[in-house]
Tab-separated table of C-alpha atoms in Angstrom:
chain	number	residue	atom	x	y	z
A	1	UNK	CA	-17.309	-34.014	-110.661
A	2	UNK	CA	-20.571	-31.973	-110.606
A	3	UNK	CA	-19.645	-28.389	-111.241
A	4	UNK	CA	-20.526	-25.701	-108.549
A	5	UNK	CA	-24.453	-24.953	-108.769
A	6	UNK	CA	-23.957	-20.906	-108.530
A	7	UNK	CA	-22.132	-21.780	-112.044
A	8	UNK	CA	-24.866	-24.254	-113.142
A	9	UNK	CA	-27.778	-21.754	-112.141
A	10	UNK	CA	-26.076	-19.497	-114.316
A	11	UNK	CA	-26.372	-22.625	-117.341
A	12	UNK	CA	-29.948	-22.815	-118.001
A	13	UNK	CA	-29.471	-25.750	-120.153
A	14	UNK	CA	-26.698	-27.174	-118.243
A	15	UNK	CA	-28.376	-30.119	-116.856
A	16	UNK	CA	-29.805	-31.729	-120.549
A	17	UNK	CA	-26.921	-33.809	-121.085
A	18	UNK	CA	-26.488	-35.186	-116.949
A	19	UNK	CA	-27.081	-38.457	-116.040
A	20	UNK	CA	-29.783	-39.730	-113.075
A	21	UNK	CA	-26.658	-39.766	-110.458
A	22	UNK	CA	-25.541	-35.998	-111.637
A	23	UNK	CA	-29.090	-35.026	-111.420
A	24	UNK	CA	-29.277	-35.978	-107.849
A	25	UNK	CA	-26.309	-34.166	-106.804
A	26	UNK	CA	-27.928	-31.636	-108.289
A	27	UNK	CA	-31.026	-31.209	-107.310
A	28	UNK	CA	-29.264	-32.009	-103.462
A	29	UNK	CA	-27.098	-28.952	-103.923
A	30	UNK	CA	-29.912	-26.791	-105.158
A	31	UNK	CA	-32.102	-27.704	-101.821
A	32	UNK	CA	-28.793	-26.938	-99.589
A	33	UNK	CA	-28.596	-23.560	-101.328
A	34	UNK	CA	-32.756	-22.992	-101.290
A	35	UNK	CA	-32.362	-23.012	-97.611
A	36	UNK	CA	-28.826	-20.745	-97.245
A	37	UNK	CA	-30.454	-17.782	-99.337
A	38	UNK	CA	-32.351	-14.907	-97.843
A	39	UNK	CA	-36.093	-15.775	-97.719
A	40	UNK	CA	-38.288	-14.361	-100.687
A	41	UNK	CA	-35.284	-12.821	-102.275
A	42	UNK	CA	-35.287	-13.673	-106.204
A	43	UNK	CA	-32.131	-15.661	-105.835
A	44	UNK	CA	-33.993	-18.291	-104.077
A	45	UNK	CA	-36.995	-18.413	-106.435
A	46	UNK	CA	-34.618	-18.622	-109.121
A	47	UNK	CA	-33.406	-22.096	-107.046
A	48	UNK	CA	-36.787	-23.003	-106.543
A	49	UNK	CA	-37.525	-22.851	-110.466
A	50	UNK	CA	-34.236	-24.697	-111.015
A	51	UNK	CA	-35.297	-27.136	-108.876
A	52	UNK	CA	-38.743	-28.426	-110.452
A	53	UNK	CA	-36.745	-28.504	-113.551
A	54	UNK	CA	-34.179	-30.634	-111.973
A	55	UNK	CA	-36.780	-32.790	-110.660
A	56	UNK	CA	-39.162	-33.774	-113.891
A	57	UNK	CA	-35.799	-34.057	-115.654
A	58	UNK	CA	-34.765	-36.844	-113.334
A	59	UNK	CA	-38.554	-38.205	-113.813
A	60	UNK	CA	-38.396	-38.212	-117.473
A	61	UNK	CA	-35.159	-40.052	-117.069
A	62	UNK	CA	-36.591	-42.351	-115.016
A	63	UNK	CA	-39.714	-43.013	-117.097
A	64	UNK	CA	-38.455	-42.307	-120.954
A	65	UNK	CA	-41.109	-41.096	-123.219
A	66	UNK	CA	-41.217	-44.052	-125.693
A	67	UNK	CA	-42.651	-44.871	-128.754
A	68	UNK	CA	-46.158	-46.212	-126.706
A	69	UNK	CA	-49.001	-47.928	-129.087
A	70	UNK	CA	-52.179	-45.880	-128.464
A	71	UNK	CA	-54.308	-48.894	-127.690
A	72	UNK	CA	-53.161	-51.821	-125.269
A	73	UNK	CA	-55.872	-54.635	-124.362
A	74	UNK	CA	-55.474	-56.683	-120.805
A	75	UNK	CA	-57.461	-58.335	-118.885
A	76	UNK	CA	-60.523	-57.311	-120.767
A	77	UNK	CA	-59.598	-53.714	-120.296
A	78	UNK	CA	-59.061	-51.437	-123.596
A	79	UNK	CA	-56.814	-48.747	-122.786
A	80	UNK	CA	-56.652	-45.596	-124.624
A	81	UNK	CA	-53.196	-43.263	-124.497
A	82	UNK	CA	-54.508	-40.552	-123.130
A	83	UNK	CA	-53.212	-36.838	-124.711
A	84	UNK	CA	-53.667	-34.598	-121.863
A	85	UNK	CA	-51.007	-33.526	-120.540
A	86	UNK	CA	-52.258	-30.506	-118.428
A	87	UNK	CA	-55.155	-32.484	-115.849
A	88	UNK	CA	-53.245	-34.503	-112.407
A	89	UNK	CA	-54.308	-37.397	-112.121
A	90	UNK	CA	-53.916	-40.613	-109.407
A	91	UNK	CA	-52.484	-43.860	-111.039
A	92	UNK	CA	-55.145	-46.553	-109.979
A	93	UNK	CA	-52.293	-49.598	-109.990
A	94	UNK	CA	-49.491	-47.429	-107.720
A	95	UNK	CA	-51.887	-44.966	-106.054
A	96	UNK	CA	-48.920	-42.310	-107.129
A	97	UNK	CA	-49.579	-39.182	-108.792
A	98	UNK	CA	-49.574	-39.011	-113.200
A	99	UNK	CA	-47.535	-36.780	-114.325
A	100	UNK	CA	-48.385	-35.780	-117.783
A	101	UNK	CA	-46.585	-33.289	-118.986
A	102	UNK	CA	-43.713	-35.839	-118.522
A	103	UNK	CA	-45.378	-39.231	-118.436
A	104	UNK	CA	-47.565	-41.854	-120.760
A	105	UNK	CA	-50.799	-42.773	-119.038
A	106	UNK	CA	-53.431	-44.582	-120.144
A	107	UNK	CA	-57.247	-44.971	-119.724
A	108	UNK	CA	-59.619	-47.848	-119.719
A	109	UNK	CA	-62.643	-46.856	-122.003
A	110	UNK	CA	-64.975	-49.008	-120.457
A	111	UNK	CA	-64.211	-48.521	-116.833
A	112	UNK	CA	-62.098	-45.453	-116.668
A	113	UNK	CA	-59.184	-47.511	-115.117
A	114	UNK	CA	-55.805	-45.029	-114.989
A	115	UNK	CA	-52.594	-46.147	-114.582
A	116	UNK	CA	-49.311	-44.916	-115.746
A	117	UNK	CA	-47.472	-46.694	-118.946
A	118	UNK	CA	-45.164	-48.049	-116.736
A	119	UNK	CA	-47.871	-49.974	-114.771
A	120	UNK	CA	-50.064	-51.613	-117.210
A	121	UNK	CA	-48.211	-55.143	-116.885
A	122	UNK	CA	-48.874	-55.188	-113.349
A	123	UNK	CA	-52.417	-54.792	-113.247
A	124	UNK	CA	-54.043	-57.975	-111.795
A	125	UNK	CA	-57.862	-56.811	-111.994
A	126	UNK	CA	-60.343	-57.246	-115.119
A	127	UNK	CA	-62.218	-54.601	-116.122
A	128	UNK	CA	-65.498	-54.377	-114.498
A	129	UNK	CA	-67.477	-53.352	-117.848
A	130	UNK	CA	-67.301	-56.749	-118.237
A	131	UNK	CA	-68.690	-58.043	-114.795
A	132	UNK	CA	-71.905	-55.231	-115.895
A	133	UNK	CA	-72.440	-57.142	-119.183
A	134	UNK	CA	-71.945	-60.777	-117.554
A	135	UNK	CA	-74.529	-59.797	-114.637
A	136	UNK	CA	-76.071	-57.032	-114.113
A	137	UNK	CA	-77.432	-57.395	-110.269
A	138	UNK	CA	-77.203	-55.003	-107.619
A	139	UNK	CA	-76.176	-56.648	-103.959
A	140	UNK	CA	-79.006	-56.198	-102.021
A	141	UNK	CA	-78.035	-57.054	-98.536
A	142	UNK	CA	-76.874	-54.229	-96.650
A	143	UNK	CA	-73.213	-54.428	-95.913
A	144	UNK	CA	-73.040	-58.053	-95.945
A	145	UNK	CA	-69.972	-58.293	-93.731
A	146	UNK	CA	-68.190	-61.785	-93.169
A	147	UNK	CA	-65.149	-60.613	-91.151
A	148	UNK	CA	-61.628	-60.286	-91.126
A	149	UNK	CA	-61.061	-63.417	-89.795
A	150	UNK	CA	-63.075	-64.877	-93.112
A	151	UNK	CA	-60.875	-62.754	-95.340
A	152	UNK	CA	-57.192	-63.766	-93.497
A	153	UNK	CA	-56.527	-60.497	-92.638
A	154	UNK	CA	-56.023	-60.286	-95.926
A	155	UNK	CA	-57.433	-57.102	-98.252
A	156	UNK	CA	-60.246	-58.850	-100.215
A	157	UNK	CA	-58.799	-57.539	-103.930
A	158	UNK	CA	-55.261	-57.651	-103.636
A	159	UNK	CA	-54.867	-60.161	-100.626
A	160	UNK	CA	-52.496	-57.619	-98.834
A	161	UNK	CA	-52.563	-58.339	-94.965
A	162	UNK	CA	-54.597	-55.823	-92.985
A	163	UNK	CA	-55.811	-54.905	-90.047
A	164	UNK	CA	-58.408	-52.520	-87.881
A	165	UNK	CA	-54.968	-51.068	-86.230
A	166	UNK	CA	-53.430	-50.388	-89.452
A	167	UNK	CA	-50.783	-52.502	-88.856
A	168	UNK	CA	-49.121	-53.439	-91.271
A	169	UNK	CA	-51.856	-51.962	-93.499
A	170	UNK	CA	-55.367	-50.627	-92.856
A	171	UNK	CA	-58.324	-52.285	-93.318
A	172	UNK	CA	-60.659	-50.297	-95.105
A	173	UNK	CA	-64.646	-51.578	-95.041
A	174	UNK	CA	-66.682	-51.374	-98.773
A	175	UNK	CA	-70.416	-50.368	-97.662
A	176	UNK	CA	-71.363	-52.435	-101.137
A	177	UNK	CA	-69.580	-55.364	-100.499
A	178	UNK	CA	-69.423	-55.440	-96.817
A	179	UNK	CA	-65.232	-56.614	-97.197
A	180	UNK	CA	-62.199	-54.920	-95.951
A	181	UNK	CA	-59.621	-53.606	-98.131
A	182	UNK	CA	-56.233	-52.017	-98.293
A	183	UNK	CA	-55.536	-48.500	-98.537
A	184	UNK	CA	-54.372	-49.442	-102.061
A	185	UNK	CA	-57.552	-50.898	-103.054
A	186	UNK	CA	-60.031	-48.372	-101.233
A	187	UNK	CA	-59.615	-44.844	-101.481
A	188	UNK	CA	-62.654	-43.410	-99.282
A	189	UNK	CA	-64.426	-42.783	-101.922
A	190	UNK	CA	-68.096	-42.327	-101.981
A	191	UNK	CA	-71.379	-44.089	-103.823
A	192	UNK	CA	-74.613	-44.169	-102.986
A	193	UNK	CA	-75.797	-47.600	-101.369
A	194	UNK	CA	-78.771	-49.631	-103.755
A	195	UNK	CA	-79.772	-51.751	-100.933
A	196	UNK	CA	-79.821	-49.083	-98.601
A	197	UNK	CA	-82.137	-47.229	-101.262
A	198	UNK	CA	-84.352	-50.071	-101.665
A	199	UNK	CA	-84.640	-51.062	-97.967
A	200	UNK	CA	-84.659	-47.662	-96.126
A	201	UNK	CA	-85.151	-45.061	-98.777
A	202	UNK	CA	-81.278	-43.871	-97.709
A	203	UNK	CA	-79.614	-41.754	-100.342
A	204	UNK	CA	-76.227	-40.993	-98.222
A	205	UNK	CA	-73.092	-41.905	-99.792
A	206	UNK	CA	-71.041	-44.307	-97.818
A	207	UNK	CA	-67.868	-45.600	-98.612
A	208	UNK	CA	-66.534	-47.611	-101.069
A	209	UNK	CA	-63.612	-49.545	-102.846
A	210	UNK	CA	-62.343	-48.820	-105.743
A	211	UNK	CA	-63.757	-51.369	-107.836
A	212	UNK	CA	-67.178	-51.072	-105.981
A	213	UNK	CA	-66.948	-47.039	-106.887
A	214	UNK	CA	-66.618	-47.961	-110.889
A	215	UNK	CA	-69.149	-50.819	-110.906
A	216	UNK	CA	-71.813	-49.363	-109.283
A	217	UNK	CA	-70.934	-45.804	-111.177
A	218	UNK	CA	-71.389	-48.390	-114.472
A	219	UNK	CA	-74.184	-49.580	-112.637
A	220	UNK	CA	-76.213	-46.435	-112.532
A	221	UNK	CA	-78.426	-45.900	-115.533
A	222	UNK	CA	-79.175	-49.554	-116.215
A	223	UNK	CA	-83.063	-50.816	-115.431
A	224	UNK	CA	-82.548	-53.525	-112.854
A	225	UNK	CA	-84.735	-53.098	-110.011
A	226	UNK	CA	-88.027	-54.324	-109.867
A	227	UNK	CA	-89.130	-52.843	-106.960
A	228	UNK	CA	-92.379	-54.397	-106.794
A	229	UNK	CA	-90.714	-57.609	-106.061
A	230	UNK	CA	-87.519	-56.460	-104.020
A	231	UNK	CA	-89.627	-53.791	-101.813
A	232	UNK	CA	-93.481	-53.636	-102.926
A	233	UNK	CA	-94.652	-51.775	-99.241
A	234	UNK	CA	-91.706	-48.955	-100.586
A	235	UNK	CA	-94.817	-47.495	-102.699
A	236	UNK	CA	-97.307	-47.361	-99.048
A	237	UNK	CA	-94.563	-44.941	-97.845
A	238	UNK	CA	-92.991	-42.951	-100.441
A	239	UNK	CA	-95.488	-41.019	-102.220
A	240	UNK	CA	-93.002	-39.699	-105.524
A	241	UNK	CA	-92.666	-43.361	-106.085
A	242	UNK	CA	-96.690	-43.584	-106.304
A	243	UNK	CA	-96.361	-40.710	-108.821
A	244	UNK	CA	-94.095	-41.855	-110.827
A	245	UNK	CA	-95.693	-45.002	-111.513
A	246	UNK	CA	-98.739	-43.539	-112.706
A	247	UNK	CA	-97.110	-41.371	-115.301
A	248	UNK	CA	-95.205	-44.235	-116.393
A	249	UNK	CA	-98.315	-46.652	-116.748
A	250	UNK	CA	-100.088	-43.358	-118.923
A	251	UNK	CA	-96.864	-43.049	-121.464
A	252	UNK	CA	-96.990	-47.324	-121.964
A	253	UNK	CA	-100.916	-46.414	-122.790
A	254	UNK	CA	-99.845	-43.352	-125.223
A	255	UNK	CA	-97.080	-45.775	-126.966
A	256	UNK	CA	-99.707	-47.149	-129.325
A	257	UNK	CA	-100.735	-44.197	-130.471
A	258	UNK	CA	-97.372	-42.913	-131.200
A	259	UNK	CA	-95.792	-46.377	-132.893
A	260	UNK	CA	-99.265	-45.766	-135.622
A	261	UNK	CA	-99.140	-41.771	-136.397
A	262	UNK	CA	-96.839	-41.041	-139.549
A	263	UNK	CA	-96.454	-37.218	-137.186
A	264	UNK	CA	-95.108	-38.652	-134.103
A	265	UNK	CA	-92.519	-41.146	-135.729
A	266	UNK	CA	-90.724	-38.589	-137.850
A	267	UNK	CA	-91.230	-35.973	-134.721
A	268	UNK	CA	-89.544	-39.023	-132.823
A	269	UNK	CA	-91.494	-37.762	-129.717
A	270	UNK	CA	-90.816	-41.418	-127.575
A	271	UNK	CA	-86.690	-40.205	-127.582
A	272	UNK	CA	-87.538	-37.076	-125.358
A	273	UNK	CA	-87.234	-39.946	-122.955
A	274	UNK	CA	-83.298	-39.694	-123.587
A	275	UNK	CA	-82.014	-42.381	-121.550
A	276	UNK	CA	-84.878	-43.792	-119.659
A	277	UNK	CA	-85.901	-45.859	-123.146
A	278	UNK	CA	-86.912	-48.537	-120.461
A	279	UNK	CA	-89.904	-46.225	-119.655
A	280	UNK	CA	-91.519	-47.055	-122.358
A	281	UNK	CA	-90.785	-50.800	-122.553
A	282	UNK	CA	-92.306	-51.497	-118.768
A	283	UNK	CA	-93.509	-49.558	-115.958
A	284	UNK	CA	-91.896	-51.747	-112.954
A	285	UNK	CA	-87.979	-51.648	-113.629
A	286	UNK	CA	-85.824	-49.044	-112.559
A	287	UNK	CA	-82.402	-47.619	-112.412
A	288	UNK	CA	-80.700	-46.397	-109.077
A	289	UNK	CA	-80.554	-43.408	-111.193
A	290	UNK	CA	-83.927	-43.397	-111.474
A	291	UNK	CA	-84.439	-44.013	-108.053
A	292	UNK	CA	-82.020	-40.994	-107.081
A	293	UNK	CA	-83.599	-38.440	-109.346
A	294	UNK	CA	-87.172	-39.174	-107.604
A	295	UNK	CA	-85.906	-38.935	-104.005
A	296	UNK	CA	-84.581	-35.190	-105.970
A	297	UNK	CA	-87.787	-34.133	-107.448
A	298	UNK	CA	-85.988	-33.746	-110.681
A	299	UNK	CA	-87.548	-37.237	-112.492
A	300	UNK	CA	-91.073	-36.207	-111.124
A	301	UNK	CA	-90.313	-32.803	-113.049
A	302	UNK	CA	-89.026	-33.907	-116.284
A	303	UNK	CA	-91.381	-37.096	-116.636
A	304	UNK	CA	-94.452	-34.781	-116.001
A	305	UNK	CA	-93.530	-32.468	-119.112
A	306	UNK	CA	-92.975	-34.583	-121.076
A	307	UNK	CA	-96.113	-36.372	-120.536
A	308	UNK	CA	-97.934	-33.183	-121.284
A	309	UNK	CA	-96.120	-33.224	-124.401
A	310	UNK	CA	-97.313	-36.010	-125.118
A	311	UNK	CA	-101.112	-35.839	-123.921
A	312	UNK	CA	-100.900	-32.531	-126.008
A	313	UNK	CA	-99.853	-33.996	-129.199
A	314	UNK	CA	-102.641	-37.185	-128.974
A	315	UNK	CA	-105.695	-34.739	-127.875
A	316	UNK	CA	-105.035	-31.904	-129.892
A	317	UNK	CA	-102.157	-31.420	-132.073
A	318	UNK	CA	-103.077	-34.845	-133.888
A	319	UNK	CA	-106.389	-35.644	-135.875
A	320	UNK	CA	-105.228	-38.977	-136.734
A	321	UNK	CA	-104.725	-39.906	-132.883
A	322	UNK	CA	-107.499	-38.036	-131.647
A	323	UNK	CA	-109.803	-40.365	-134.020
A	324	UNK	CA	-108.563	-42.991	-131.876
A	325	UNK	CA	-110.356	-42.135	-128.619
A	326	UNK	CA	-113.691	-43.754	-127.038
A	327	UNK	CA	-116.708	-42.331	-126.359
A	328	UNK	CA	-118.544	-43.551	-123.091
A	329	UNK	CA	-120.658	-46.228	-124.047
A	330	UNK	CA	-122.223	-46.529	-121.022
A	331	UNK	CA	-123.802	-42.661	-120.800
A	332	UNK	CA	-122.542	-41.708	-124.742
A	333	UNK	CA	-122.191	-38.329	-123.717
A	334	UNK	CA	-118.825	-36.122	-122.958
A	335	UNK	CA	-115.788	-35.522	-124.984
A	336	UNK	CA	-114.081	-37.934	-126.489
A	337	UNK	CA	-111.913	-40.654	-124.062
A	338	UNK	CA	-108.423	-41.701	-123.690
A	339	UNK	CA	-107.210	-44.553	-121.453
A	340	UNK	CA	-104.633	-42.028	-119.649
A	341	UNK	CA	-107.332	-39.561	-118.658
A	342	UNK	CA	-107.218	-39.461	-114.908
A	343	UNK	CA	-110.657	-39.498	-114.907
A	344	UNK	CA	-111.210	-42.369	-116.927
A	345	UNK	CA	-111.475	-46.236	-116.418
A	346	UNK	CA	-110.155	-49.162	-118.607
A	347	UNK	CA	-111.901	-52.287	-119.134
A	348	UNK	CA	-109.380	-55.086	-118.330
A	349	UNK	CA	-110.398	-57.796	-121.093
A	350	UNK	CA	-110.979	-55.561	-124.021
A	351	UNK	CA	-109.622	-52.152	-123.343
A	352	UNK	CA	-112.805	-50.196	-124.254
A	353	UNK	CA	-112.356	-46.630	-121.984
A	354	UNK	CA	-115.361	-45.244	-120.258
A	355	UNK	CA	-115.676	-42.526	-117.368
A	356	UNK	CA	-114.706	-43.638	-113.998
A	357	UNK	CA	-118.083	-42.730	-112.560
A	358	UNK	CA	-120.328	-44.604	-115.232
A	359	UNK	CA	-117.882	-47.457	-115.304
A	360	UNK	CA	-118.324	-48.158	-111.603
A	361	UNK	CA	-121.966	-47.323	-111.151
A	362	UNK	CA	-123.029	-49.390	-114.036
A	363	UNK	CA	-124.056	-52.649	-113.114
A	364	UNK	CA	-124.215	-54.705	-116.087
A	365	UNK	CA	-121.287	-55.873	-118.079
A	366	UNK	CA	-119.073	-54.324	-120.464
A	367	UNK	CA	-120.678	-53.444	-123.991
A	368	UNK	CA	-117.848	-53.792	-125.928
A	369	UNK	CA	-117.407	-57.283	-124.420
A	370	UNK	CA	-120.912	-57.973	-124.562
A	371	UNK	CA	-120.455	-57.535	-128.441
A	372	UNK	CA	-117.678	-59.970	-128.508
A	373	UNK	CA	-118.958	-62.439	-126.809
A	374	UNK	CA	-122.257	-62.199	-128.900
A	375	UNK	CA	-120.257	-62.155	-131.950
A	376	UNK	CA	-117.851	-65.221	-131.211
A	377	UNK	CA	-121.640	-66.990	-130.444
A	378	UNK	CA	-123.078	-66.024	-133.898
A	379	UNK	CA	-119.822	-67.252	-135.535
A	380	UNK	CA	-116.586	-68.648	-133.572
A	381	UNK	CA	-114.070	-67.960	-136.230
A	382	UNK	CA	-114.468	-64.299	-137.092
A	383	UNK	CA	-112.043	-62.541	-135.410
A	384	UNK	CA	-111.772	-58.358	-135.592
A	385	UNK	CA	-108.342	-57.038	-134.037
A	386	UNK	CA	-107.772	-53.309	-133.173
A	387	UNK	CA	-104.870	-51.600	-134.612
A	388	UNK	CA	-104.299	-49.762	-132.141
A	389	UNK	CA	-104.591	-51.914	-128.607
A	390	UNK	CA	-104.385	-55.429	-130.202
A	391	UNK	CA	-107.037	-56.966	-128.884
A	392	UNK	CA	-110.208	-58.757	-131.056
A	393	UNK	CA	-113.108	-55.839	-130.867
């Protein structure tokens, strides 16, 4: 028989060697004699203390710190046993709260999956770092909803039955997906929406499921919209966007100069782009990340520095890439040219730069393409190629 809890709260290592059904007496006895004690006297706050130890003794009982490995692969997850002990978090397998002062959790390092120790056999999903590397596409139909009748009443993940009355389960609607999940499977969390960015310029977050919430947060930095052939009329109305590609389209032109000057490769001046490497690969693909950080005004700030960084180091800081400019051919007078010069216009077969006005006004062809053609006339197999652009001169 338990012994009388006035003696035990005396005891304050009493309870170490009770068993889960002496526990429970316990921590019954202690709630009877929370409630029979004057309010806010320090005999009950001594009870309440007693009984949060009671209670993560009984959890600790019930979930045995063992011997756990500190990797476990399943299902193309890689879980990692996590040290913390001090940060609450939600299991994502029993939607329960982790415990870890007192519990083994784990966390996928690919998709930041959590679940507790005691819950890693029962997962049923794969990780979805490796739907990103398999295909990485964005839906972009907005909320592509079949129905409930389509799913079964059935929770689109887990196959739980659910309904809009929340009987016996809720059905919860992914914005991404357009499908109806349980309450287990969709947490109200929030994400921002790529077709609803693409289509309507929409940055609101709406709400997703779980699963929907990682992949699109894996989603988020990778270069997979090509505007241009999802949403070209986007650029008539949203003049950032307009902005943004013209700063790209100078950094592709400065790339050449920077991949030949001894200065800029040790400087490493191209990996001030951080993670927008893509930038200077192509000026038509972008992230939703991207995307978000234009709507912002942040990208618009940051890209803009950095290309005066850049304009700086080819026009003035550099006498090895400021040999590589033009000089108007067409008037031969001014400073010397560089294809990103706003003011300046490149000729589309041979990349020769002159000044916007001359360019236009002139009415006979190219000179630099005049040349070639004369010289490929005179003798068909000589062939002179520019370092720097690549073409024959």
């Amino acid at each position: 028989v338990f012994p009388c809890l006035s003696q035990y709260m005396s005891w304050p290592d009493s309870f170490v060697a009770l068993d889960i059904e002496q526990l429970k007496m316990a921590i019954e006895e202690c709630k009877r004699l929370i409630l029979e004690l004057p309010e806010h006297s320090e005999r009950q706050k001594d009870a309440v203390v007693k009984l949060i130890h009671l209670r993560l003794k009984l959890q600790e009982l019930k979930d045995p710190e063992e011997d756990e490995p500190n990797l476990r692969v399943l299902l193309e997850h890689r879980f990692s046993k996590e040290k913390s002990k001090s940060v609450k978090q939600t299991c994502d397998k029993c939607s329960t709260i982790i415990w870890g002062l007192i519990q083994t959790w784990y966390t996928c390092t690919g998709c930041y999956y959590r679940c507790h120790s005691k819950c890693l056999n029962l997962i049923n999903k794969p990780c979805v770092r490796s739907k990103v590397s398999h295909k990485s596409e964005y839906e972009l139909s907005i909320c592509p909803e079949i129905g409930l009748d389509r799913q079964d009443y059935r929770c689109a993940e887990c196959r739980t039955p659910v309904s809009l009355k929340g009987v016996p389960s809720e059905a919860r609607q992914c914005d991404y997906t357009g499908q109806y999940y349980c309450s287990t499977c969709h947490w109200n969390d929030t994400a921002v929406i790529p077709a609803r960015v693409i289509h309507n310029w929409e940055f609101e977050p709406r709400k997703v499921c779980r699963s929907s919430m990682r992949y699109l947060a894996l989603m988020l930095p990778r270069p997979v919209l090509k505007l241009r052939e999802v949403n070209p009329l986007l650029f008539n109305f949203v003049e950032e966007l307009v902005e943004i590609r013209k700063l790209r389209q100078d950094i592709l032109l400065m790339k050449p100069y920077f991949i030949t000057c001894k200065e800029a490769m040790e400087a490493r001046l191209l990996l001030q782009l951080h993670d927008r490497q893509h930038f200077v690969e192509n000026n038509d693909m972008y992230s939703l990340q991207d995307l978000i950080d234009i709507s912002s005004g942040r990208l618009s700030c940051s890209l803009t520095e950095i290309h005066t960084t850049f304009a700086k180091h080819i026009k003035l800081d550099c006498d090895r890439c400021q040999a590589k400019g033009f000089m108007c051919e067409l008037c031969k007078e001014g400073d010397i040219l560089f294809p990103f010069d706003s003011h300046t216009s490149v000729c589309h077969d041979c990349s020769a730069v002159f000044h916007r006005d001359c360019f236009y006004d002139n009415s006979t062809t190219c000179p630099k393409c005049a040349r070639m053609t004369e010289r490929k006339h005179d003798d068909p197999r000589e062939h002179v190629v520019c370092m720097l652009c690549l073409r024959e001169l």
